[in-house]
Tab-separated table of C-alpha atoms and ligand atoms in Angstrom:
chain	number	residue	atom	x	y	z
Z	1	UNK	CA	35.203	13.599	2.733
Z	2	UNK	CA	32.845	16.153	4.358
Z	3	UNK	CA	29.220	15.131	4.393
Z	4	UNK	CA	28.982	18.351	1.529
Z	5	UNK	CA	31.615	17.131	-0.783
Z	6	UNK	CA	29.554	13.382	-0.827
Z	7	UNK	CA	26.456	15.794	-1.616
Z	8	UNK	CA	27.559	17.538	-4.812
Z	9	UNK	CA	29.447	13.869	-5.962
Z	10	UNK	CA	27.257	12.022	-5.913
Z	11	UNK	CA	24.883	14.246	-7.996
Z	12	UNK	CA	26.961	13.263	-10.855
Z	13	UNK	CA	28.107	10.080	-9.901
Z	14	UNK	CA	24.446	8.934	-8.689
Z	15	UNK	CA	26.294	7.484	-5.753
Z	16	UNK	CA	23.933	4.910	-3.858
Z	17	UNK	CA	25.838	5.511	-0.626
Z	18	UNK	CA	23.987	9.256	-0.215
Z	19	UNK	CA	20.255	7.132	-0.350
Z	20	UNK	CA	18.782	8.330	3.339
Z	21	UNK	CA	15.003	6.948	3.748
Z	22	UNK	CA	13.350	8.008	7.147
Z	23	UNK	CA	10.411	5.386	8.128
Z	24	UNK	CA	7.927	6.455	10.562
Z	25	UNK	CA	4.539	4.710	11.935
Z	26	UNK	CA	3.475	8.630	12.323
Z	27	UNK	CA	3.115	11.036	9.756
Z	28	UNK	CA	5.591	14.346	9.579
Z	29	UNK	CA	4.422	17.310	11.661
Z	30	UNK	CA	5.351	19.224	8.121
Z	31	UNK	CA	7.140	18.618	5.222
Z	32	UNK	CA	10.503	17.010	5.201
Z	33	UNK	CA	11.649	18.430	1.718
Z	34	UNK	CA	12.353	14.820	0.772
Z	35	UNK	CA	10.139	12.758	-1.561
Z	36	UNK	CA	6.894	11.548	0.937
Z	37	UNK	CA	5.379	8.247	0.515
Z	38	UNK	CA	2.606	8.078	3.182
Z	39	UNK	CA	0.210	4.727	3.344
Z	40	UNK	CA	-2.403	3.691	6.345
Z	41	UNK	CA	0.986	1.862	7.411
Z	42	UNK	CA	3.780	4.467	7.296
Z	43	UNK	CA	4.869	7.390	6.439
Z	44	UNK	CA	8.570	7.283	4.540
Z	45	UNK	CA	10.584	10.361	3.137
Z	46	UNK	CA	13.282	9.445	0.969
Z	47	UNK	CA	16.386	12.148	0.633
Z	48	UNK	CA	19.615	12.356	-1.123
Z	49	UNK	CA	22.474	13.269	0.666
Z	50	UNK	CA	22.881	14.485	4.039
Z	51	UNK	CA	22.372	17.732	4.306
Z	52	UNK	CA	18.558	18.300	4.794
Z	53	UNK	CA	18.525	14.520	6.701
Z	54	UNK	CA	18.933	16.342	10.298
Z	55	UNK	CA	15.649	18.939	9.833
Z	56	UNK	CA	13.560	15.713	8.527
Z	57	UNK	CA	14.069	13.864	11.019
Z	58	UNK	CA	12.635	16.508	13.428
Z	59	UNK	CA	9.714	16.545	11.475
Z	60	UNK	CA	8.596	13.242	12.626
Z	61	UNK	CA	7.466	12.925	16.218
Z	62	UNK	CA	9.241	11.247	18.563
Z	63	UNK	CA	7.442	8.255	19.419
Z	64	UNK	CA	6.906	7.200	16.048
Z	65	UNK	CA	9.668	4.767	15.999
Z	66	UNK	CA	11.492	6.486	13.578
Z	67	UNK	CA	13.762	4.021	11.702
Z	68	UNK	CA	16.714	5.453	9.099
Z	69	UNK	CA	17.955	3.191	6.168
Z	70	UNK	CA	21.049	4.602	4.503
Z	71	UNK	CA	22.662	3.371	1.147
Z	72	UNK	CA	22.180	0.198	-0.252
Z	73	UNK	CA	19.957	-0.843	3.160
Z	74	UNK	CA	17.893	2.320	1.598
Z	75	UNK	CA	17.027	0.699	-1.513
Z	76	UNK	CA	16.398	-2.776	-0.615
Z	77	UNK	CA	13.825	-1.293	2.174
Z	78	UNK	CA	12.571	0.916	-1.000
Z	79	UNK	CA	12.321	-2.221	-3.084
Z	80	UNK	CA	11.062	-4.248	-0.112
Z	81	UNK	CA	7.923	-1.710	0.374
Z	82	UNK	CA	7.257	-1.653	-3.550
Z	83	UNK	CA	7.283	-5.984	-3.240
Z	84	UNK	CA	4.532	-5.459	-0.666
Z	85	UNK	CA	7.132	-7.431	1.671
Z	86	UNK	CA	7.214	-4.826	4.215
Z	87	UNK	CA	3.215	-4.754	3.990
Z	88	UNK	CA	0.792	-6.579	6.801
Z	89	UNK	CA	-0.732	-8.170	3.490
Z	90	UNK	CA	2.662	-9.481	2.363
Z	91	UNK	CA	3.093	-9.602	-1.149
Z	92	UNK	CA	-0.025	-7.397	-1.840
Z	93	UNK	CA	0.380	-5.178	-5.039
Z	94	UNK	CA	-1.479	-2.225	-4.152
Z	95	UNK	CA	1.534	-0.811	-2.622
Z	96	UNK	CA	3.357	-0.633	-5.811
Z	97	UNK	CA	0.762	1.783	-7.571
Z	98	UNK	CA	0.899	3.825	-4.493
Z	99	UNK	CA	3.991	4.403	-4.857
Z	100	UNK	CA	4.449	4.786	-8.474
Z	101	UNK	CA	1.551	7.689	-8.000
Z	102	UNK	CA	3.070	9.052	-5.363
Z	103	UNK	CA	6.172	9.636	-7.541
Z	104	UNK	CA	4.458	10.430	-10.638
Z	105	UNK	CA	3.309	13.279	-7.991
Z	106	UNK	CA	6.429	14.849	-6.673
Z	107	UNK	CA	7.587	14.316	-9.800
Z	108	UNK	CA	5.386	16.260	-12.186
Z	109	UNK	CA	3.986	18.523	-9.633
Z	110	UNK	CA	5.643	22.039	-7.449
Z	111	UNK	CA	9.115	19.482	-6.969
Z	112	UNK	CA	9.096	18.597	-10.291
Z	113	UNK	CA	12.557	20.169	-11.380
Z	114	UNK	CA	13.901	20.156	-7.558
Z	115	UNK	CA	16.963	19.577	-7.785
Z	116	UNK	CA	16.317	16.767	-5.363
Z	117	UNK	CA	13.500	14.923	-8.067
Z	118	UNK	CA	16.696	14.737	-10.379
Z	119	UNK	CA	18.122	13.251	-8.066
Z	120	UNK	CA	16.213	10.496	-6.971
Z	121	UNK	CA	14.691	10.086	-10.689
Z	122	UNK	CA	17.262	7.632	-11.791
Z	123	UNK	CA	17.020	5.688	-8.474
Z	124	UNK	CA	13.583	5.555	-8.763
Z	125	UNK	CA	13.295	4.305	-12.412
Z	126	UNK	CA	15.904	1.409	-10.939
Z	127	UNK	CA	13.547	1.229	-8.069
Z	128	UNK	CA	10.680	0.112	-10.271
Z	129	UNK	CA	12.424	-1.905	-12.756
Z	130	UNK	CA	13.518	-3.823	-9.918
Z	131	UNK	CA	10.346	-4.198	-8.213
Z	132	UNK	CA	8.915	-5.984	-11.362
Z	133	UNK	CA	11.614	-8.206	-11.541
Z	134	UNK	CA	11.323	-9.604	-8.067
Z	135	UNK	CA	7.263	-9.788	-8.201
Z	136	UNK	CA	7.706	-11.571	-11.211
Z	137	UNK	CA	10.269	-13.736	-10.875
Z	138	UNK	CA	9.578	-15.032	-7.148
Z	139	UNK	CA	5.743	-13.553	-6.216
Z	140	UNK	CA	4.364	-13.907	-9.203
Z	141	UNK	CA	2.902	-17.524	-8.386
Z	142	UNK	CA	2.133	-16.744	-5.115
Z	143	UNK	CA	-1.925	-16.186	-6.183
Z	144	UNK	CA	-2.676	-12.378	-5.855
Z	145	UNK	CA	-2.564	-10.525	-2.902
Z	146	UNK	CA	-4.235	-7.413	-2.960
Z	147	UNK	CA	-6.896	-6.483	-0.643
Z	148	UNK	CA	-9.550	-6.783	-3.272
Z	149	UNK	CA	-8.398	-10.570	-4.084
Z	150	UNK	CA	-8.546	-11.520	-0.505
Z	151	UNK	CA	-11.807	-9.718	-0.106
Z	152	UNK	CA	-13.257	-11.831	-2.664
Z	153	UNK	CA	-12.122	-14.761	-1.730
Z	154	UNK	CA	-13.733	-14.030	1.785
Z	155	UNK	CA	-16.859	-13.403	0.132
Z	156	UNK	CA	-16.765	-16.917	-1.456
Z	157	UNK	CA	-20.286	-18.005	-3.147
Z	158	UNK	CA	-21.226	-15.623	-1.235
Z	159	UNK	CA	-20.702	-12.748	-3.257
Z	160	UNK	CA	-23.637	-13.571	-5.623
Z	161	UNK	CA	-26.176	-13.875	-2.800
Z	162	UNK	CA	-27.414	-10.559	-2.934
Z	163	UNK	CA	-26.475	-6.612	-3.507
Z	164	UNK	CA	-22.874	-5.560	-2.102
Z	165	UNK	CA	-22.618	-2.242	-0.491
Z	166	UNK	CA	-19.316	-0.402	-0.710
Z	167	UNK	CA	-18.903	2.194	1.419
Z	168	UNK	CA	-15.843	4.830	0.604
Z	169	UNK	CA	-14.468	5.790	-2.628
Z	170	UNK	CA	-10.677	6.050	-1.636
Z	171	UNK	CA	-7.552	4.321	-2.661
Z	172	UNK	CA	-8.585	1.219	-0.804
Z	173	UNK	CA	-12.216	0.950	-2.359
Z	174	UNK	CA	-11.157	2.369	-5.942
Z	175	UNK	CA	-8.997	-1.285	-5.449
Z	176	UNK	CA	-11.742	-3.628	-4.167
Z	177	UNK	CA	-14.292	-2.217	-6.240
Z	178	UNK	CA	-13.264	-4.164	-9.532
Z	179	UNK	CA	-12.842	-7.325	-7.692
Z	180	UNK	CA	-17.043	-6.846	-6.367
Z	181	UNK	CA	-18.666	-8.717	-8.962
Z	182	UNK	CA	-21.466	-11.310	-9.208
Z	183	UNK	CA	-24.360	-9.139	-7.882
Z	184	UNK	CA	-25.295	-5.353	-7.879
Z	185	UNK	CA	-22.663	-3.357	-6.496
Z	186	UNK	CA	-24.116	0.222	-4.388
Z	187	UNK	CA	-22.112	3.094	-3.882
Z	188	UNK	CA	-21.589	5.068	-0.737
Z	189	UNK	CA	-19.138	8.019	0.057
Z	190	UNK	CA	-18.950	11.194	2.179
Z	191	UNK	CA	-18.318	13.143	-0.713
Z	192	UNK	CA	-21.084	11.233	-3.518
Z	193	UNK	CA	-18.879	12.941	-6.126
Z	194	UNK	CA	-16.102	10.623	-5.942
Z	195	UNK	CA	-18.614	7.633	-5.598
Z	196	UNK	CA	-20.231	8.654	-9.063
Z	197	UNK	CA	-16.656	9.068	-10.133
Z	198	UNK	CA	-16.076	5.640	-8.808
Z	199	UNK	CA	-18.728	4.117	-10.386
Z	200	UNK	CA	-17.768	5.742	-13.964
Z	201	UNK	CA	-14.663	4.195	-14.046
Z	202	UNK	CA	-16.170	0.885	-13.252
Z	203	UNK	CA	-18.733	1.078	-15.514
Z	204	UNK	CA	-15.742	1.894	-18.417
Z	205	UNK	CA	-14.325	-1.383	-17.654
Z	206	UNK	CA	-17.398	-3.336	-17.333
Z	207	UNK	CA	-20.278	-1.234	-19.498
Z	208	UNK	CA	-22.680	-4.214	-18.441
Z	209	UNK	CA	-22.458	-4.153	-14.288
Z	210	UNK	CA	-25.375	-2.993	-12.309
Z	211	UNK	CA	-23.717	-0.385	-10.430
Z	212	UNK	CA	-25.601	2.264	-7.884
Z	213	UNK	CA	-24.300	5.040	-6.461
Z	214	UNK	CA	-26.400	6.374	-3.209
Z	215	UNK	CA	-27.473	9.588	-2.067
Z	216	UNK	CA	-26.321	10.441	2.031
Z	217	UNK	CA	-26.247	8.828	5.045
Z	218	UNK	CA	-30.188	8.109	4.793
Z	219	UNK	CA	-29.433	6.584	1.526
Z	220	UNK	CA	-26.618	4.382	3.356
Z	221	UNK	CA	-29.177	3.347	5.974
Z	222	UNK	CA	-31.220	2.036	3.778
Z	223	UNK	CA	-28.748	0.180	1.648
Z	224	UNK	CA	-27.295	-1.547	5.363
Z	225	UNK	CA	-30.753	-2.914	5.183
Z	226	UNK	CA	-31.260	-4.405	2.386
Z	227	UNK	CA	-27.541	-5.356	1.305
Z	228	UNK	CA	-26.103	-9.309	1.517
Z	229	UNK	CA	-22.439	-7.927	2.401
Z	230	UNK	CA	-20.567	-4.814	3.270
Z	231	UNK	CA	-17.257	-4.120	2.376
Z	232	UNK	CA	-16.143	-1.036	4.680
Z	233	UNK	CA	-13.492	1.418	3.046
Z	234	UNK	CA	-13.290	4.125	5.819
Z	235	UNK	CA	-12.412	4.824	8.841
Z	236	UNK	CA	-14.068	4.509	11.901
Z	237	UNK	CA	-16.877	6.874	13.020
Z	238	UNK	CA	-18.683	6.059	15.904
Z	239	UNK	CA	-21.780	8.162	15.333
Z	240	UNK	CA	-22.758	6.614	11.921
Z	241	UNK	CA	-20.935	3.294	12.846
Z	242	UNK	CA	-23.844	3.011	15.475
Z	243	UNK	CA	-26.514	4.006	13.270
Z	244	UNK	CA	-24.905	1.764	10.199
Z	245	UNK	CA	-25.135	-1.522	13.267
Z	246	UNK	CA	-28.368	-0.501	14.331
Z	247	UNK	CA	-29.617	-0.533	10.339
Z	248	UNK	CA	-28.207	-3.943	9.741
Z	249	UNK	CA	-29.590	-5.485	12.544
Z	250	UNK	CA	-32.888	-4.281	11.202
Z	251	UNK	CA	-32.615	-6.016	7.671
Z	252	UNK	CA	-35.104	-8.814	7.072
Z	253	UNK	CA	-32.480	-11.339	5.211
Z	254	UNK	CA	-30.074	-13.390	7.325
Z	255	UNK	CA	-26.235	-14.413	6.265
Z	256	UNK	CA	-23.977	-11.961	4.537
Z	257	UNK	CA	-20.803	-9.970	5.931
Z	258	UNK	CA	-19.321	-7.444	7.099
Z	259	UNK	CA	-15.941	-6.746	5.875
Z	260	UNK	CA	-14.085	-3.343	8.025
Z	261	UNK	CA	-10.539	-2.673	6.410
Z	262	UNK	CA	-10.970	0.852	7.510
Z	263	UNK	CA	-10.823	-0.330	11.014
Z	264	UNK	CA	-7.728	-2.212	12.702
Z	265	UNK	CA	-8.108	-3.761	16.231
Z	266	UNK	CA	-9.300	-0.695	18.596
Z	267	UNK	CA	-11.590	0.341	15.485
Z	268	UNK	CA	-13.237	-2.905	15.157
Z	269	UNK	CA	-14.120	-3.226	19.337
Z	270	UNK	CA	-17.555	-1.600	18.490
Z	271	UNK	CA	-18.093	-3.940	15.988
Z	272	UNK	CA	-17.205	-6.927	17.958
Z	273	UNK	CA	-21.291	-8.018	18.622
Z	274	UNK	CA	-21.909	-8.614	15.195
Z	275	UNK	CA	-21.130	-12.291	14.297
Z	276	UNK	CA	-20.814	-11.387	10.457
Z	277	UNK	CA	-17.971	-8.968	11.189
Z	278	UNK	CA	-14.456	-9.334	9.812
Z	279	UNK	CA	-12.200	-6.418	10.627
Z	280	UNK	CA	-8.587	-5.285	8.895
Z	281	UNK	CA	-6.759	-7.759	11.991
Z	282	UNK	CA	-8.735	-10.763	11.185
Z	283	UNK	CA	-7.737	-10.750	7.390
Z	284	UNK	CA	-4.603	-10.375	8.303
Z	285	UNK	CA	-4.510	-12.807	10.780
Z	286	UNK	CA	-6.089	-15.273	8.457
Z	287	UNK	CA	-3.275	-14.186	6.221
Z	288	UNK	CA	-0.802	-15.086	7.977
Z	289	UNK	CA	-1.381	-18.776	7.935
Z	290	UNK	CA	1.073	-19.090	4.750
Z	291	UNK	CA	2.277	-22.347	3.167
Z	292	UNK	CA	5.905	-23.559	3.825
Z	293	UNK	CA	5.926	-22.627	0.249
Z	294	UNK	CA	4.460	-18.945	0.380
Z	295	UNK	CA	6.929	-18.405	2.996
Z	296	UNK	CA	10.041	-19.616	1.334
Z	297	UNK	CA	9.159	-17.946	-1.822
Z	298	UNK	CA	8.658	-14.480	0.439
Z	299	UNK	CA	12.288	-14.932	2.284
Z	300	UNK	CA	13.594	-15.561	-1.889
Z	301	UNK	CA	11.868	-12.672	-2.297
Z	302	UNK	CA	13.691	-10.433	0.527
Z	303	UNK	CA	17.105	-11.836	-0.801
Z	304	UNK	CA	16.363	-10.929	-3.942
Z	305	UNK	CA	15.914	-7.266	-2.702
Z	306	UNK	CA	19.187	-7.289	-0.762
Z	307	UNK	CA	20.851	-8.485	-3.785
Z	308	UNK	CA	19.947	-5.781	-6.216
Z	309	UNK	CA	20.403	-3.575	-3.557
Z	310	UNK	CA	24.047	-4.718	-3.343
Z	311	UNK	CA	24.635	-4.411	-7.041
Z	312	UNK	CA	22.854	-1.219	-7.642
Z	313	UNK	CA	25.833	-0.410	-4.802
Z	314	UNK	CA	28.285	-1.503	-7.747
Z	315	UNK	CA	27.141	0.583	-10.371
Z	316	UNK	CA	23.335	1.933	-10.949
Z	317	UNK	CA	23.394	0.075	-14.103
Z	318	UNK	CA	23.927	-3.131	-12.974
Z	319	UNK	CA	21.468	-5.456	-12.180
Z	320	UNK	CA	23.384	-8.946	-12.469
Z	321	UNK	CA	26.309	-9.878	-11.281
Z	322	UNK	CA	29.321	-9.017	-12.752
Z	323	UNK	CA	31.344	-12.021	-11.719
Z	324	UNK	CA	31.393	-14.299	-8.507
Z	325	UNK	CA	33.713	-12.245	-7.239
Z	326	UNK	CA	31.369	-9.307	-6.820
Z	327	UNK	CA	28.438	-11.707	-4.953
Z	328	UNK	CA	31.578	-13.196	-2.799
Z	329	UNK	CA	32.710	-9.736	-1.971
Z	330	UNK	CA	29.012	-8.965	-0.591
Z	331	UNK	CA	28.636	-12.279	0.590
Z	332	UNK	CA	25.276	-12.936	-1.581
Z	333	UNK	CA	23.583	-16.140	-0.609
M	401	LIG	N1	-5.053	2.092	1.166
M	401	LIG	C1	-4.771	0.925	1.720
M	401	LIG	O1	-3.986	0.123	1.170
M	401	LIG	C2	-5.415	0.523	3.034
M	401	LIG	C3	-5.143	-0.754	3.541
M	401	LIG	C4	-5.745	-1.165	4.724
M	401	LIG	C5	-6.601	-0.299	5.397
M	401	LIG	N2	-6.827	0.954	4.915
M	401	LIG	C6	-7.779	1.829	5.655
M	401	LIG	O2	-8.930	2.047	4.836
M	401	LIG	C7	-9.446	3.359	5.055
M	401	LIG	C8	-9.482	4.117	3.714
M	401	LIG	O3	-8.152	4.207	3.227
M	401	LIG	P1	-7.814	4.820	1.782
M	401	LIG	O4	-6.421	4.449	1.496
M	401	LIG	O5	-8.879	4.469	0.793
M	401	LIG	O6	-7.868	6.382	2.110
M	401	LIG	P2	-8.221	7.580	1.123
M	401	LIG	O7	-7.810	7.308	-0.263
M	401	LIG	O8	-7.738	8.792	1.814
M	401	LIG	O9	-9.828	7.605	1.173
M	401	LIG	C9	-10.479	7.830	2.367
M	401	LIG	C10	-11.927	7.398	2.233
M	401	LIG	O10	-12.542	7.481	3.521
M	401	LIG	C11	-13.560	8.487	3.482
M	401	LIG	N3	-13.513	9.196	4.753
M	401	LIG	C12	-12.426	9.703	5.379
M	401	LIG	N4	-12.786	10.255	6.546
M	401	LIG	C13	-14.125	10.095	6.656
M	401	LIG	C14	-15.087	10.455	7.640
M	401	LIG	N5	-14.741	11.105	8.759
M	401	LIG	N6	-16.392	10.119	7.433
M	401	LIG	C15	-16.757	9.474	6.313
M	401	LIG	N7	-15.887	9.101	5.333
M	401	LIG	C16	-14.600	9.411	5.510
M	401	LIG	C17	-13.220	9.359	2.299
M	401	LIG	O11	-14.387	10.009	1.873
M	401	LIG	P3	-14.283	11.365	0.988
M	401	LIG	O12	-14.114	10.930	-0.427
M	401	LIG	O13	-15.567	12.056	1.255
M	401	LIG	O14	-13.093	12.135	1.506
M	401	LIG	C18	-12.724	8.299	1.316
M	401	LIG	O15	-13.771	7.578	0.760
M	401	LIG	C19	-8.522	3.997	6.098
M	401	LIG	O16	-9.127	3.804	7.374
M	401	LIG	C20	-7.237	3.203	5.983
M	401	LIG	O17	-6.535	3.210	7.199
M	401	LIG	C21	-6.277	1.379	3.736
């Protein structure tokens, strides 16, 4: 069968086989004309069929370590990435709303009746069925991961000590945010817009929360010096990451942290002289120092994936096995 036939098949046949995902550690040099999922981690494009497979791939540069999943390998690395399992945080659920907006995205917006969205719809409706299942049925009890969990937890008793400054009002601090509580949270952002938007939304959820938003970098200054802990949402800058070291080593309290998820090991060398720094590598590393039972429960976890990735193969529909026969014939631990 030519690569054109499987194309127009498997339209109506929803054929798993024509699932192409492209992973890349580097973003696209332009669009791929597949469905884009792009994360501080990776950048993925998921496509159906062949055809437009060759031109994506050139999209993404060359030493990106492009990988290509194809099939039922396709969805299980979907479902794997939706788990959190493919994240540094394993198991963290942030992921999944990423993805789900992403979607809800391509979906609704220019690509919303490509021919390509009704394509994938079905797969992705699977995709996110799925996805519940598997966090429910073997992460659910692993305690949460998401960044804002572990944040908090690093925080400790902490976290009532004093005011916490949160600088950025991005995906990553719109999650942390909520999980802030037990003294005044302030506000920072490049664009103060999005922190008073920020700090709307949090004070929908919790009308009783002291909650400040500040004005500019002066305004950040002054917060570095009179704030218990710092929870960093953005990335590095090394003009106002001097100025923001300089203002905390002029505060008059002592204790507190400094929490940097917007900067991974060569972010966080700057950094380094501050004793009350933890960067994006140390929670991870801290991380991974999982339980024999976190760890089992994560490998259930990635068998799970294969497995519904296998039966999806069978039929879209179907989600359990059919008989033994079907798990022998794909050799299903
Ligand atoms: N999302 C995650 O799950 C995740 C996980 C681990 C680490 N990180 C890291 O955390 C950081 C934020 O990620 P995100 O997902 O929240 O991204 P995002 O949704 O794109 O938000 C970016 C945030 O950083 C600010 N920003 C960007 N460039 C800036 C600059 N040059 N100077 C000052 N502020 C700047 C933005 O301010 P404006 O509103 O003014 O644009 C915004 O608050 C990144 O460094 C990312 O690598 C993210």
């Amino acid at each position: 069968m030519t690569q054109t036939n499987r194309g127009s098949l498997a339209f109506e046949t929803m054929d798993l086989r024509l699932l192409n995902v492209l992973q890349s550690h580097a973003a696209p040099a332009a669009s791929t004309n597949g469905f884009e999922i792009h994360t501080c981690q990776r950048s993925v494009a998921v496509l159906y069929g062949f055809e437009a497979l060759g031109a994506a791939r050139t999209q993404f540069p060359a030493d990106g370590a492009l990988e290509q999943f194809e099939g039922a390998a396709a969805y299980a690395f979907l479902l794997r990435i939706c788990c959190g399992l493919e994240s540094k945080l394993v198991a963290e659920t942030e992921i999944f709303g990423q993805i789900k907006q992403a979607w809800r995205n391509f979906s609704s917006g220019a690509c919303g009746g490509s021919r390509l969205a009704q394509q994938l719809s079905p797969w992705m409706q699977h995709l996110f069925r799925d996805a519940k299942e598997i966090r429910a049925q073997y992460l659910g009890s692993l305690g949460s991961a998401s960044y804002g969990s572990q944040v908090r937890r690093l925080l400790g008793d902490d976290a009532a000590a004093g005011p916490t400054l949160l600088i950025g009002a991005g995906q990553l601090a719109q999650a942390i945010a909520p999980w802030l509580t037990g003294s005044e949270l302030w506000l920072s952002n490049r664009t103060a817009a999005r922190a008073r938007e920020l700090a709307t939304e949090l004070g929908k959820r919790s009308p009783e929360r002291p909650v400040r938003v500040l004005d500019g970098i002066e305004g950040e200054l002054a917060a570095w010096r009179g704030a218990h802990q710092i929870v960093i949402c953005v990335p590095p800058d090394v003009d106002s990451d001097r100025l923001r070291m300089a203002a905390w080593r002029e505060r008059t309290g002592s204790g507190g942290r400094i929490i940097h998820l917007g900067a991974g090991a060569e972010g966080a060398a700057s950094w380094k002289d501050l004793p009350e720094l933890v960067s994006l590598g140390a929670l991870f590393g801290m991380l991974q120092a999982h339980s024999d039972v976190r760890r089992r429960q994560i490998e259930r976890a990635r068998a799970a994936c294969r497995e519904k990735a296998l039966l999806r193969g069978l039929g879209a529909n179907a989600s359990h096995p059919h008989s033994w026969e079907d798990l022998a014939a794909f050799n299903v631990a």
